[in-house]
Short mmCIF file of C-alpha atoms in Angstrom, two decimals:
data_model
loop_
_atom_site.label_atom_id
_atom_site.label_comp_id
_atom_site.label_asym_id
_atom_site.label_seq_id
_atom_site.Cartn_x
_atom_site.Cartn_y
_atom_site.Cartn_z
CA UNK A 1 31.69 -17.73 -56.85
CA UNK A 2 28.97 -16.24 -58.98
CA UNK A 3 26.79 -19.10 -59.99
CA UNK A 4 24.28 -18.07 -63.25
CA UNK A 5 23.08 -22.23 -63.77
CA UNK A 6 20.32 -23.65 -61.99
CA UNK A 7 20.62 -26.96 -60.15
CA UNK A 8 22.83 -27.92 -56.63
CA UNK A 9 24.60 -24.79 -55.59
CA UNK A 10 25.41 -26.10 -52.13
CA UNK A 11 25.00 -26.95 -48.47
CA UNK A 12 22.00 -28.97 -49.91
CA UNK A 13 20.75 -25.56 -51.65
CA UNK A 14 19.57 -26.08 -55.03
CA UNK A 15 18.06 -23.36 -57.96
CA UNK A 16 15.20 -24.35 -59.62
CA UNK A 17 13.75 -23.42 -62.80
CA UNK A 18 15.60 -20.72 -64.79
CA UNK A 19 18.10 -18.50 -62.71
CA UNK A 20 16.27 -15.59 -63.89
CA UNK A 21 13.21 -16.27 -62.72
CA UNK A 22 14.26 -18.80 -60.01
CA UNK A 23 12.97 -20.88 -57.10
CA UNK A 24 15.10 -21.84 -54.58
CA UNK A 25 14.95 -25.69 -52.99
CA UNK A 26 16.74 -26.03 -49.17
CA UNK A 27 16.55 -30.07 -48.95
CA UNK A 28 16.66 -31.85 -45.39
CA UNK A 29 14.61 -34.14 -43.13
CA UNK A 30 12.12 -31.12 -44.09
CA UNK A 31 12.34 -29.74 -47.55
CA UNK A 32 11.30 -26.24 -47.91
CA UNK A 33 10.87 -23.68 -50.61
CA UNK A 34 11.54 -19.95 -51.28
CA UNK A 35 9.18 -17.79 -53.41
CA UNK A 36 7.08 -19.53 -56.20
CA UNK A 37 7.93 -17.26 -59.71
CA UNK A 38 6.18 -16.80 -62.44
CA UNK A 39 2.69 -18.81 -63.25
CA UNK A 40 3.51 -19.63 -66.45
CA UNK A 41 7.28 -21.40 -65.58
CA UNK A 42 4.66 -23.82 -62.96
CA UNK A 43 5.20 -26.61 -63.84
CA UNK A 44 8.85 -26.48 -64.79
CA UNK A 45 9.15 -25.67 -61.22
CA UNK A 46 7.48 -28.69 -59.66
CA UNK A 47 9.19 -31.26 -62.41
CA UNK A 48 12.34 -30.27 -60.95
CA UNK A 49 11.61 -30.06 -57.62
CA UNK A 50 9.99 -33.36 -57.76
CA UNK A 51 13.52 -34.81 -59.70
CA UNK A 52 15.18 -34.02 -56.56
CA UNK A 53 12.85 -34.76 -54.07
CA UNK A 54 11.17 -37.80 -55.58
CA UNK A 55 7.76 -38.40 -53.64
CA UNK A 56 8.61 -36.43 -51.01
CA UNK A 57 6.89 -32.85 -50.42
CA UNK A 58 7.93 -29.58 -49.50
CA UNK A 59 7.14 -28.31 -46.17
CA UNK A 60 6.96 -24.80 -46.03
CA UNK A 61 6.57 -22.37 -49.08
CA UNK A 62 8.25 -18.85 -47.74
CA UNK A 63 7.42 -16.02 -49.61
CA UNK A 64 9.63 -12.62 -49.51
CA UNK A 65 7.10 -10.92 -50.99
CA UNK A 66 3.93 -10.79 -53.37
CA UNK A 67 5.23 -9.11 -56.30
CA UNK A 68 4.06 -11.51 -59.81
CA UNK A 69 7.57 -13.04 -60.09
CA UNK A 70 7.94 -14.29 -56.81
CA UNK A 71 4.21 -15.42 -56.17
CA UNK A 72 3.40 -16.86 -59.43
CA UNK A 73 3.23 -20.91 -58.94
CA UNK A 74 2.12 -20.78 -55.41
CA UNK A 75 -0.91 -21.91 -55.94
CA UNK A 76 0.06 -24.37 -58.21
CA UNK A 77 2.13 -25.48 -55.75
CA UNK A 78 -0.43 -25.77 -53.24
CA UNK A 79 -2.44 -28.21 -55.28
CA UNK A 80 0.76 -30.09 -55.96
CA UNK A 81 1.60 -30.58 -52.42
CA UNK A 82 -2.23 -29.93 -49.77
CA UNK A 83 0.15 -30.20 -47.13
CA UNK A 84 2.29 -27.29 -47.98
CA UNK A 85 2.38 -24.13 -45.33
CA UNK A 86 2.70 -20.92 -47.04
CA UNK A 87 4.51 -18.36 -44.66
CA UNK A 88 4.93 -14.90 -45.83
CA UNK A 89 4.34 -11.31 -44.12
CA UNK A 90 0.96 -10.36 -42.58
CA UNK A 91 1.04 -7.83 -45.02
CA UNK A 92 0.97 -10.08 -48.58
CA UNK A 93 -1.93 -11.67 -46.68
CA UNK A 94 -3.72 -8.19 -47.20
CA UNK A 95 -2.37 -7.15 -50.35
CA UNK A 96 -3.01 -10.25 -51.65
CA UNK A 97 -7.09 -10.19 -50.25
CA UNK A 98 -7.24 -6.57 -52.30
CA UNK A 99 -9.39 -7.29 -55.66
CA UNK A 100 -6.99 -4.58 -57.94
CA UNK A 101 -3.45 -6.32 -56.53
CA UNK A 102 -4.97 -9.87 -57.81
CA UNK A 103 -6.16 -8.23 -60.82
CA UNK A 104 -2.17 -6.48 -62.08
CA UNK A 105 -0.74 -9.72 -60.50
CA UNK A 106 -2.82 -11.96 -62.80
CA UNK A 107 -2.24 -9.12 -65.80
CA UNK A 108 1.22 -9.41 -65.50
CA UNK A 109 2.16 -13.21 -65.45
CA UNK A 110 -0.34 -13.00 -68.35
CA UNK A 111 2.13 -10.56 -69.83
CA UNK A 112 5.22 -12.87 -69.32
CA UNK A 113 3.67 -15.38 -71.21
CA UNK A 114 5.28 -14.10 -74.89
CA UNK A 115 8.58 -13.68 -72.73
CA UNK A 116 8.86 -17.51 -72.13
CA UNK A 117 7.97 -18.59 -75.36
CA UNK A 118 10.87 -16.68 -76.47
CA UNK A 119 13.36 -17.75 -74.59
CA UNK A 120 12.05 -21.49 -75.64
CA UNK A 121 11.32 -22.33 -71.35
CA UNK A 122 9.31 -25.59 -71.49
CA UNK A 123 6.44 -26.79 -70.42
CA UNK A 124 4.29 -23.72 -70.12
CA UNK A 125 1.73 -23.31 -68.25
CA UNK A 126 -1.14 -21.07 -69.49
CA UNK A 127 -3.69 -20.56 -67.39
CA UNK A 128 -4.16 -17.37 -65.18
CA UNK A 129 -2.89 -16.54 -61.91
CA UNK A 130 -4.76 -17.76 -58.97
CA UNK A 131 -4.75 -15.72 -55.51
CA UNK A 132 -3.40 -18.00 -52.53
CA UNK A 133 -3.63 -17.77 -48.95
CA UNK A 134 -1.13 -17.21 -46.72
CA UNK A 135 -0.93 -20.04 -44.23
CA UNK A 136 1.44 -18.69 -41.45
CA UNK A 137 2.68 -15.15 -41.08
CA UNK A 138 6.15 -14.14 -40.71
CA UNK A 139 6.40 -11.95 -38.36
CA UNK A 140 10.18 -10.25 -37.68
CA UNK A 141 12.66 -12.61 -36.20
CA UNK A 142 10.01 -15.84 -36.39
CA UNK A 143 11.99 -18.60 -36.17
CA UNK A 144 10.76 -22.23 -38.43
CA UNK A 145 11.38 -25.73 -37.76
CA UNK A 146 12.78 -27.39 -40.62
CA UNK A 147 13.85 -30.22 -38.91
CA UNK A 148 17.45 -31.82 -37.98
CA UNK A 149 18.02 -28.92 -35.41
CA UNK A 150 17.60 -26.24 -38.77
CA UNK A 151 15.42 -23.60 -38.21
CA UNK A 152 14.55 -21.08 -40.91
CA UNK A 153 14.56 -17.06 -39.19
CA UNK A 154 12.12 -14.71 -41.02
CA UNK A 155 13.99 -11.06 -41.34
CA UNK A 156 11.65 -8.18 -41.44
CA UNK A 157 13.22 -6.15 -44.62
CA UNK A 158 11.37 -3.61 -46.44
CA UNK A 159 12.37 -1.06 -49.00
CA UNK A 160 11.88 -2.80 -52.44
CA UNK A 161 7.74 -3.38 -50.68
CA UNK A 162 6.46 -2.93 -47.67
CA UNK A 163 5.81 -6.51 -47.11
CA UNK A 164 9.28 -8.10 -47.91
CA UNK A 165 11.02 -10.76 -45.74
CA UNK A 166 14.04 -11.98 -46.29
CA UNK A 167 15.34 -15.32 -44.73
CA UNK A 168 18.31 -16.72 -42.59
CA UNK A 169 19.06 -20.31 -42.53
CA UNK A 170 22.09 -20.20 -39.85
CA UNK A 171 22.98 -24.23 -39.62
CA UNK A 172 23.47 -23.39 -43.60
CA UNK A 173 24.99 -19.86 -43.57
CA UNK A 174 22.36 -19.53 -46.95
CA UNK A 175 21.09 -15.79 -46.73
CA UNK A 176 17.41 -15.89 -48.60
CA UNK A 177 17.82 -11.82 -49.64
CA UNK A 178 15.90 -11.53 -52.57
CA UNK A 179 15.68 -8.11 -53.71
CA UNK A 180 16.42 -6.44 -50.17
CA UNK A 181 19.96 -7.47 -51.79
CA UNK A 182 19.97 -5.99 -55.41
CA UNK A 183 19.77 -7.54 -58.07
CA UNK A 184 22.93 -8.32 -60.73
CA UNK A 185 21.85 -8.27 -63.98
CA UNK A 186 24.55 -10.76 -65.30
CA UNK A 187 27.12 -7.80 -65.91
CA UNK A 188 28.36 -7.32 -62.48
CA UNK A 189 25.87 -4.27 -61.99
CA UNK A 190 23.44 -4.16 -59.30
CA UNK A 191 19.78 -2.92 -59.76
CA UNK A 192 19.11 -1.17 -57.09
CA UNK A 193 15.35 -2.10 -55.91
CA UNK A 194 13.72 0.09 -52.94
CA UNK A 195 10.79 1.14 -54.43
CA UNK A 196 9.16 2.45 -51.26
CA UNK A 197 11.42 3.48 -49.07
CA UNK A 198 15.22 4.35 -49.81
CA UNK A 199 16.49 4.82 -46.13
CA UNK A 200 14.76 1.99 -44.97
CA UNK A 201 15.86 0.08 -48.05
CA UNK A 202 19.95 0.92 -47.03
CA UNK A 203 19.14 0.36 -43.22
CA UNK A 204 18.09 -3.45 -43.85
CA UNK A 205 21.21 -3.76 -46.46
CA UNK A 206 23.36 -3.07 -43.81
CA UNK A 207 21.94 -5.08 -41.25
CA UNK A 208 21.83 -8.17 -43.82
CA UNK A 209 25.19 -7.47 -44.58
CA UNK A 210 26.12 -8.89 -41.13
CA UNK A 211 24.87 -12.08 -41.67
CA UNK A 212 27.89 -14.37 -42.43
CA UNK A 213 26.63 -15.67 -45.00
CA UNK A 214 27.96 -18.31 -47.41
CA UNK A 215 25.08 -18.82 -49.69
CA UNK A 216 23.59 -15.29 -50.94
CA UNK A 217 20.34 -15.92 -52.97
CA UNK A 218 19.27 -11.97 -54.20
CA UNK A 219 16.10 -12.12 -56.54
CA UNK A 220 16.95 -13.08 -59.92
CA UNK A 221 19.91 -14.32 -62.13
CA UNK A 222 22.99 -15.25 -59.66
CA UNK A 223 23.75 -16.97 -56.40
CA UNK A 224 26.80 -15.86 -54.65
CA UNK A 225 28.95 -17.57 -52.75
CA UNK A 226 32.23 -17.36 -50.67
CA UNK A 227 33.32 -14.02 -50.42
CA UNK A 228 31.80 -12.97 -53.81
CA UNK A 229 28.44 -13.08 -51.51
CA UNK A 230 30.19 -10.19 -49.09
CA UNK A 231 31.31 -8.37 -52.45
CA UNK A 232 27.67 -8.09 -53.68
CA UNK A 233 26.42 -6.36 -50.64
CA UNK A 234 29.32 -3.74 -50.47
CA UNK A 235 28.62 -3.32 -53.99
CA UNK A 236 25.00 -3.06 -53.85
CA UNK A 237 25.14 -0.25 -51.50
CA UNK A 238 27.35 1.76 -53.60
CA UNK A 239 24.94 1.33 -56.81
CA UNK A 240 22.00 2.44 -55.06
CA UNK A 241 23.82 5.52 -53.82
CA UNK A 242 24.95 6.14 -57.34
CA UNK A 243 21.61 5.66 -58.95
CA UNK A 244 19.87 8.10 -56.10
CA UNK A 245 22.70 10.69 -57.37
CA UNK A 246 21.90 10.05 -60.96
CA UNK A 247 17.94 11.04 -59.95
CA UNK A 248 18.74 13.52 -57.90
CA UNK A 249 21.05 15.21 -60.62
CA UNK A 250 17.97 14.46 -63.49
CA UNK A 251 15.63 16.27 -61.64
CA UNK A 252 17.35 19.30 -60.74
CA UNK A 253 17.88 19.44 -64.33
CA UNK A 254 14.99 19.23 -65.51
CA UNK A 255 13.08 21.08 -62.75
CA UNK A 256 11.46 18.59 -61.05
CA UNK A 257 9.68 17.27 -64.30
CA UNK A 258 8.78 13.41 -62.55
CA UNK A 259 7.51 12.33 -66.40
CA UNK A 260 10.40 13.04 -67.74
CA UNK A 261 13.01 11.59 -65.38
CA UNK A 262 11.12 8.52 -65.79
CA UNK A 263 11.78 8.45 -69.41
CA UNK A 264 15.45 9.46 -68.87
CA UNK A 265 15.61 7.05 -66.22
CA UNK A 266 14.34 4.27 -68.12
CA UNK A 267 16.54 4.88 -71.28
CA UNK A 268 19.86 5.19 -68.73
CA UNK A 269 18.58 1.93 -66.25
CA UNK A 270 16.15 -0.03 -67.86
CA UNK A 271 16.69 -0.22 -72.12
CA UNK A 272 20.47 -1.35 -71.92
CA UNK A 273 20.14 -4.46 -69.28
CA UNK A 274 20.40 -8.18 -70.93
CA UNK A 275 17.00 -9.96 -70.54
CA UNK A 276 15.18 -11.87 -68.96
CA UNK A 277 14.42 -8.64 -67.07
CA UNK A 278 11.71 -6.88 -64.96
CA UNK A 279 8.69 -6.11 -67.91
CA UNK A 280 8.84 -2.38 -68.60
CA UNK A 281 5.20 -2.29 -67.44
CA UNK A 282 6.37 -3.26 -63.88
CA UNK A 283 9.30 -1.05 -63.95
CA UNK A 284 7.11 1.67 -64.85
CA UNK A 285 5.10 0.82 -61.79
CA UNK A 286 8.18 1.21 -59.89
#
């Protein structure tokens, strides 16, 4: 199934907050979370959560990576819940201990601010971004208590950043992908998303692909389940080697002119997708 609502998806999986912009909720003896969104969607996040859990916390916070849409509420949610261990890679520790990364991180949950209003999320939260630290690293192939004999396996995956992890809860089958998967944007097509590294970016889709999973959770807008979760990462594949041929083609035509494939890009990849999307700023970035 392709699932584009937020609440229970299954094997005690649940979406929280809009599926664009989601969090997702694995409940058991030891609840945990994975990623934290968008600051300004905070405290939609921990109304739900809390709906479901009642006055029990979260244990663990694991974080894929430190981009502004997937790091947003953490430190909300640290104040929420003291207890809470955030584990993400070494590397978001550093990134997120470098002045100018807190700076465009803060800039552009600002940013997303006029984005929510529009599409009429509530409550809001306004204030800024705060910087968190990272409690516990993730280093490749960790493996987490979550209690009941679950354990939650921390996947070294970059390609969309250097410092992405995906996650692997086996006594589940739930594959925690995020963008290491591609993103659908609600049409059936699949954003390709290795911004710094291509090869490694189809290497770790490959290997994820093995994973028999029956929960896929990519970044934004759909879970899959069932074999419409092996269907996405066939499919993903093939839309990242078609959008590397579409580059590849632009700038050989336009002799190697990196301004203006970005343009061309843009108008082809970005302008035509259904929102709530990436901000073009960020894309841009990309």
């Amino acid at each position: 199934m392709r699932i584009d609502t937020s609440g229970h998806i299954g094997n005690d999986l649940f979406v929280v907050g809009p599926p664009g912009m989601p969090v997702y909720l694995v409940d058991g003896s030891m609840p945990v979370l994975f990623d934290a969104g968008m600051t300004v969607l905070a405290q939609c996040y921990v109304d739900e959560i809390r709906s479901i859990l009642g006055n029990r916390a979260p244990a663990f916070l694991f974080l894929t990576h430190v981009h502004f849409d997937h790091v947003g509420a953490a430190a909300f949610f640290k104040k929420t819940w003291p207890e809470l261990q955030i584990v993400a890679a070494e590397r978001s520790g550093e990134i997120l201990a470098r002045p100018g990364a807190i700076q465009l991180i803060t800039a552009l949950n600002a940013g997303s601010l006029a984005m929510a209003r529009e599409e009429g999320f509530s409550p809001l939260f306004e204030q800024p971004f705060e910087r968190v630290d990272i409690d516990i690293a993730a280093t490749p192939d960790k493996r987490f208590d979550i209690g009941s004999g679950m354990t939650v396996q921390a996947l070294h995956a970059p390609g969309h950043t250097r410092d992405f992890t995906s996650y692997w809860i086996e006594a589940r089958k739930i594959l925690i992908a995020s963008e290491a998967a591609g993103c659908d944007d609600g049409t059936g097509y699949i954003q390709p998303e290795f911004l710094v590294d291509y090869d490694v970016y189809m290497d770790n889709l490959s290997r994820l692909s093995l994973f028999p999973a029956d929960i896929l959770c990519p970044g934004h807008k759909l879970v899959l389940t069932g074999k419409d979760a092996g269907d996405h990462m066939r499919r993903s594949a093939e839309c990242a080697r078609r959008y590397v041929s579409i580059v590849q083609t632009l700038l050989h035509a336009s002799d190697g002119d990196i301004e203006r494939v970005t343009a061309q890009v843009k108008a082809e990849e970005w302008d035509p997708r259904p929102w709530p999307k990436q901000p073009e700023q960020a894309y841009l970035l990309n």
